[in-house]
Structures are given as C-alpha cells and as structure tokens.
Amino acid sequence: MKKNTTFLAALLFAGGLSAQVITDTVHTDASYANDNYYTLNDGNQFTVDRSNWDLAFACDGMGGQATTIRINDGIGTELYLYSSDTSDWSTLDTTGFDWSQNALYNSDESWETGAFENMTLSGPFDVGWGDYNVTTHQITGSRLFILKLSDGTYRKIVIDALINNDYTFRYAELSGANTTTGTVTQTNHSGKNFGYYSILNYTDLDREPATSSWDLVFTKYVTMIAPNTPYPVTGIL
C-alpha cells in the first residue's frame, strides 16, 4: 500500500500579514520505506530508499568543521560504546556488558549530534569517536564501539581518523572475523549534509540532495519519549 502524508504550509510574505496556504502530499511508499526530501519553495520531492545505509558522515553541507557521524536508527541500527581504548579491539568480550547503560543515540534536535558523539566528552578536543589534534588538524579515533545492524547482526567498529577530507574506519564481526576497512570522502559529497555508508554492502553511497535544495525530510528516526526511553517514530526533520 502506498503511504501518503498530506500537510498544510502557511507561507508568510514580508511587508504584510497575508499568507498563502498550500496543501501538498508527500509519498513515502509502503511501510514508510522511503525518505522524502521536500522543498517548500516549489514542492519538489526527492525520494530515496531509507534502508540502504547504516552510517552517515558529515560533509561540507554541515559546515567545514563538522565531524558528526550518525546511525540509521530509523531501520533499527543501534550503537553502543564498548571502550575508550581502541587497543581493546582484539580482546572485545561482551560477557557481562551493560548494553542499556552504554547505548548511544542520534539527537533528533540537531543534525550535528550523532550517536558517535552523543556522550560525555572529556574536553574541547574530544569529538566523541576521536580526538582533534590542534597541530595537524587531524582527528584520530579514540573509542571502540559495537554496532547492531538492522538484520540483527553485530559489528565492532573504530573510526580511525578524519584526515584531508577522508573518514577511515574499520569494522569486523565481534569475533574479529571479516575485518574490513571503509572510507568516506567528504569531497565526493560536496554541498550535502552527509555521505553514507552501508556496512552490510561495503558501499559508499551518495543518496541525499544538496543541502541548499530542500527544507524538510519525511523519515523515520528514534526520539526519547522519557529519560533513557528511545522510541521509533515516523516524522519530519
């Protein structure tokens, strides 16, 4: 069944109190499977499959200094902080691990706070997943995470660095099997908020329109309905 969302937009014009009310319909398809980027100026819609990515890496559409990394919580991706020492990679053991206390979430109030940053930071040069070097202007990974993917499988992951517009990261099964190195290059997604990556498909994805070309995105995401109580919703960001 095709899913449609109908909404009203009241556009206020400078120099007067008049408003033009426009009614439009956004299509997100069965089970709200797609993201729909909407432009208020002309009603243009850009629709893309929501399920084809796991991680989103900030690009210059977020500003030149952005280091945000978000997870695709709208399809059930989850993130957990395992250690603040990346050398624990080879000894990771989830026996007795406190999943609920170490869960990390995207902010639904700011694009600039992704799950990989949404924690208590140690100082002004701590970006969450890594530490900024004021001399080299590079960020080096400092934390080890566990990622639960939408298919229910788990990966350990370290964001190794952000150097010269390249995010590099490594991930593997919790046992250490199938270690993979991934790269997302910010300049390949210039003018956009994020460049995307599929852990399941080992693929860098260019999937969103230019930041300047849209105003609203109709999507799925996780919000907090009470302290430490995440809940998936369909809504507009």
GROMACS .gro file of C-alpha atoms in nm:
model
  237
    1MET     CA    1   0.000   0.000   0.000
    2LYS     CA    2   0.132   0.343  -0.091
    3LYS     CA    3   0.169   0.571   0.212
    4ASN     CA    4   0.096   0.941   0.171
    5THR     CA    5   0.130   1.231   0.412
    6THR     CA    6  -0.081   1.540   0.348
    7PHE     CA    7   0.019   1.864   0.516
    8LEU     CA    8  -0.051   2.238   0.514
    9ALA     CA    9   0.217   2.505   0.481
   10ALA     CA   10   0.135   2.869   0.559
   11LEU     CA   11   0.388   3.091   0.382
   12LEU     CA   12   0.412   3.443   0.532
   13PHE     CA   13   0.521   3.721   0.299
   14ALA     CA   14   0.747   4.006   0.414
   15GLY     CA   15   0.591   4.351   0.430
   16GLY     CA   16   0.243   4.233   0.519
   17LEU     CA   17   0.035   3.994   0.720
   18SER     CA   18  -0.102   3.796   0.428
   19ALA     CA   19  -0.031   3.425   0.400
   20GLN     CA   20  -0.071   3.175   0.121
   21VAL     CA   21  -0.180   2.834   0.244
   22ILE     CA   22  -0.062   2.542   0.032
   23THR     CA   23  -0.176   2.182   0.066
   24ASP     CA   24   0.054   1.912  -0.065
   25THR     CA   25   0.103   1.537  -0.038
   26VAL     CA   26   0.430   1.354   0.019
   27HIS     CA   27   0.474   0.992  -0.090
   28THR     CA   28   0.684   0.758   0.127
   29ASP     CA   29   0.550   0.422  -0.004
   30ALA     CA   30   0.460   0.102   0.181
   31SER     CA   31   0.564   0.086   0.548
   32TYR     CA   32   0.713   0.433   0.502
   33ALA     CA   33   1.010   0.269   0.328
   34ASN     CA   34   1.150   0.587   0.175
   35ASP     CA   35   1.290   0.919   0.287
   36ASN     CA   36   1.132   1.213   0.109
   37TYR     CA   37   1.324   1.541   0.091
   38TYR     CA   38   1.082   1.827   0.031
   39THR     CA   39   1.136   2.182  -0.095
   40LEU     CA   40   0.883   2.437   0.031
   41ASN     CA   41   0.959   2.688  -0.243
   42ASP     CA   42   0.837   2.474  -0.532
   43GLY     CA   43   0.705   2.149  -0.383
   44ASN     CA   44   0.987   1.947  -0.534
   45GLN     CA   45   1.026   1.598  -0.383
   46PHE     CA   46   1.336   1.378  -0.381
   47THR     CA   47   1.262   1.022  -0.269
   48VAL     CA   48   1.524   0.764  -0.174
   49ASP     CA   49   1.527   0.420  -0.009
   50ARG     CA   50   1.574   0.459   0.366
   51SER     CA   51   1.718   0.112   0.425
   52ASN     CA   52   2.027   0.126   0.200
   53TRP     CA   53   2.269   0.276   0.457
   54ASP     CA   54   2.398   0.222   0.810
   55LEU     CA   55   2.626   0.522   0.883
   56ALA     CA   56   2.614   0.888   0.779
   57PHE     CA   57   2.930   1.103   0.783
   58ALA     CA   58   2.910   1.483   0.797
   59CYS     CA   59   3.023   1.669   0.485
   60ASP     CA   60   3.063   2.038   0.399
   61GLY     CA   61   2.688   2.099   0.382
   62MET     CA   62   2.707   2.078   0.762
   63GLY     CA   63   2.991   2.331   0.776
   64GLY     CA   64   3.361   2.293   0.721
   65GLN     CA   65   3.441   2.174   1.073
   66ALA     CA   66   3.163   1.917   1.112
   67THR     CA   67   3.270   1.572   1.234
   68THR     CA   68   2.929   1.421   1.302
   69ILE     CA   69   2.860   1.050   1.243
   70ARG     CA   70   2.501   0.930   1.266
   71ILE     CA   71   2.344   0.583   1.259
   72ASN     CA   72   2.037   0.474   1.066
   73ASP     CA   73   1.816   0.433   1.373
   74GLY     CA   74   1.507   0.455   1.153
   75ILE     CA   75   1.567   0.098   1.035
   76GLY     CA   76   1.676  -0.032   1.376
   77THR     CA   77   2.052   0.029   1.374
   78GLU     CA   78   2.188   0.061   1.728
   79LEU     CA   79   2.521   0.181   1.870
   80TYR     CA   80   2.699   0.103   2.196
   81LEU     CA   81   3.019   0.239   2.347
   82TYR     CA   82   3.242  -0.054   2.440
   83SER     CA   83   3.570   0.110   2.539
   84SER     CA   84   3.765   0.435   2.540
   85ASP     CA   85   4.075   0.240   2.438
   86THR     CA   86   4.088   0.124   2.075
   87SER     CA   87   4.351  -0.138   2.162
   88ASP     CA   88   4.067  -0.337   2.321
   89TRP     CA   89   3.974  -0.432   1.963
   90SER     CA   90   4.149  -0.768   1.987
   91THR     CA   91   4.008  -0.859   2.330
   92LEU     CA   92   3.646  -0.743   2.297
   93ASP     CA   93   3.418  -0.965   2.504
   94THR     CA   94   3.050  -0.886   2.566
   95THR     CA   95   3.019  -1.118   2.866
   96GLY     CA   96   2.862  -0.901   3.137
   97PHE     CA   97   2.849  -0.598   2.908
   98ASP     CA   98   2.584  -0.346   3.019
   99TRP     CA   99   2.401  -0.280   2.692
  100SER     CA  100   2.143  -0.036   2.828
  101GLN     CA  101   2.395   0.187   3.007
  102ASN     CA  102   2.622   0.208   2.704
  103ALA     CA  103   2.362   0.272   2.434
  104LEU     CA  104   2.416   0.584   2.222
  105TYR     CA  105   2.155   0.770   2.017
  106ASN     CA  106   2.131   1.032   1.746
  107SER     CA  107   1.988   1.364   1.853
  108ASP     CA  108   1.653   1.444   1.689
  109GLU     CA  109   1.706   1.815   1.761
  110SER     CA  110   2.037   1.878   1.585
  111TRP     CA  111   2.197   1.716   1.280
  112GLU     CA  112   2.533   1.796   1.443
  113THR     CA  113   2.490   1.543   1.725
  114GLY     CA  114   2.506   1.187   1.601
  115ALA     CA  115   2.524   0.871   1.808
  116PHE     CA  116   2.904   0.860   1.776
  117GLU     CA  117   2.928   1.198   1.956
  118ASN     CA  118   2.630   1.185   2.191
  119MET     CA  119   2.814   1.110   2.516
  120THR     CA  120   3.001   1.286   2.796
  121LEU     CA  121   3.314   1.429   2.635
  122SER     CA  122   3.649   1.465   2.808
  123GLY     CA  123   3.732   1.814   2.681
  124PRO     CA  124   3.712   2.064   2.394
  125PHE     CA  125   3.917   1.847   2.156
  126ASP     CA  126   3.718   1.530   2.218
  127VAL     CA  127   3.467   1.484   1.933
  128GLY     CA  128   3.323   1.158   2.069
  129TRP     CA  129   3.463   0.900   1.833
  130GLY     CA  130   3.809   1.063   1.830
  131ASP     CA  131   4.042   1.341   1.943
  132TYR     CA  132   4.130   1.654   1.747
  133ASN     CA  133   4.499   1.745   1.713
  134VAL     CA  134   4.540   2.123   1.709
  135THR     CA  135   4.879   2.096   1.536
  136THR     CA  136   4.795   1.859   1.250
  137HIS     CA  137   4.420   1.945   1.235
  138GLN     CA  138   4.355   1.574   1.212
  139ILE     CA  139   4.120   1.361   1.420
  140THR     CA  140   4.236   1.023   1.543
  141GLY     CA  141   3.997   0.758   1.668
  142SER     CA  142   3.990   0.703   2.044
  143ARG     CA  143   3.689   0.483   2.116
  144LEU     CA  144   3.571   0.132   2.031
  145PHE     CA  145   3.202   0.078   1.955
  146ILE     CA  146   2.961  -0.207   1.894
  147LEU     CA  147   2.713  -0.163   1.613
  148LYS     CA  148   2.393  -0.365   1.589
  149LEU     CA  149   2.272  -0.371   1.230
  150SER     CA  150   1.916  -0.385   1.102
  151ASP     CA  151   1.950  -0.757   1.026
  152GLY     CA  152   2.024  -0.827   1.394
  153THR     CA  153   2.395  -0.898   1.348
  154TYR     CA  154   2.672  -0.717   1.535
  155ARG     CA  155   2.997  -0.550   1.433
  156LYS     CA  156   3.275  -0.391   1.633
  157ILE     CA  157   3.385  -0.062   1.482
  158VAL     CA  158   3.652   0.205   1.527
  159ILE     CA  159   3.651   0.533   1.337
  160ASP     CA  160   4.026   0.551   1.284
  161ALA     CA  161   4.066   0.903   1.151
  162LEU     CA  162   3.942   1.207   0.963
  163ILE     CA  163   4.237   1.330   0.759
  164ASN     CA  164   4.226   1.550   0.447
  165ASN     CA  165   3.851   1.500   0.398
  166ASP     CA  166   3.874   1.121   0.433
  167TYR     CA  167   3.697   0.933   0.710
  168THR     CA  168   3.864   0.594   0.753
  169PHE     CA  169   3.718   0.324   0.974
  170ARG     CA  170   3.741  -0.049   1.035
  171TYR     CA  171   3.477  -0.298   1.136
  172ALA     CA  172   3.453  -0.670   1.189
  173GLU     CA  173   3.237  -0.939   1.342
  174LEU     CA  174   3.268  -0.942   1.721
  175SER     CA  175   3.499  -1.243   1.692
  176GLY     CA  176   3.732  -1.042   1.472
  177ALA     CA  177   3.639  -1.227   1.155
  178ASN     CA  178   3.594  -1.042   0.825
  179THR     CA  179   3.775  -0.724   0.923
  180THR     CA  180   3.702  -0.453   0.665
  181THR     CA  181   3.840  -0.103   0.615
  182GLY     CA  182   3.597   0.157   0.486
  183THR     CA  183   3.643   0.512   0.357
  184VAL     CA  184   3.403   0.800   0.303
  185THR     CA  185   3.550   1.106   0.130
  186GLN     CA  186   3.377   1.433   0.215
  187THR     CA  187   3.457   1.594  -0.120
  188ASN     CA  188   3.270   1.316  -0.300
  189HIS     CA  189   2.956   1.452  -0.130
  190SER     CA  190   3.031   1.823  -0.154
  191GLY     CA  191   2.737   2.054  -0.084
  192LYS     CA  192   2.548   1.786   0.109
  193ASN     CA  193   2.494   1.726   0.478
  194PHE     CA  194   2.618   1.368   0.475
  195GLY     CA  195   2.794   1.097   0.282
  196TYR     CA  196   2.660   0.750   0.356
  197TYR     CA  197   2.800   0.401   0.400
  198SER     CA  198   2.643   0.056   0.400
  199ILE     CA  199   2.819  -0.183   0.638
  200LEU     CA  200   2.618  -0.476   0.503
  201ASN     CA  201   2.709  -0.398   0.141
  202TYR     CA  202   3.058  -0.248   0.194
  203THR     CA  203   2.950   0.054  -0.010
  204ASP     CA  204   2.993   0.433  -0.003
  205LEU     CA  205   2.661   0.592  -0.104
  206ASP     CA  206   2.562   0.931  -0.245
  207ARG     CA  207   2.195   0.936  -0.156
  208GLU     CA  208   2.073   1.282  -0.048
  209PRO     CA  209   2.014   1.606  -0.238
  210ALA     CA  210   2.225   1.919  -0.192
  211THR     CA  211   2.171   2.090   0.144
  212SER     CA  212   2.052   2.411  -0.024
  213SER     CA  213   1.783   2.231  -0.227
  214TRP     CA  214   1.549   2.102   0.046
  215ASP     CA  215   1.377   2.218   0.366
  216LEU     CA  216   1.209   1.914   0.524
  217VAL     CA  217   1.275   1.542   0.523
  218PHE     CA  218   0.991   1.298   0.591
  219THR     CA  219   1.158   0.999   0.752
  220LYS     CA  220   1.181   0.753   1.042
  221TYR     CA  221   1.400   0.816   1.345
  222VAL     CA  222   1.429   0.749   1.717
  223THR     CA  223   1.312   1.001   1.976
  224MET     CA  224   1.317   0.995   2.356
  225ILE     CA  225   0.965   0.970   2.497
  226ALA     CA  226   1.108   0.965   2.852
  227PRO     CA  227   1.460   0.962   3.000
  228ASN     CA  228   1.652   0.664   2.859
  229THR     CA  229   1.339   0.552   2.673
  230PRO     CA  230   1.401   0.558   2.296
  231TYR     CA  231   1.106   0.508   2.064
  232PRO     CA  232   1.095   0.486   1.682
  233VAL     CA  233   0.865   0.735   1.512
  234THR     CA  234   0.769   0.848   1.164
  235GLY     CA  235   0.802   1.224   1.137
  236ILE     CA  236   0.960   1.531   0.981
  237LEU     CA  237   1.308   1.673   1.044
   0.00000   0.00000   0.00000
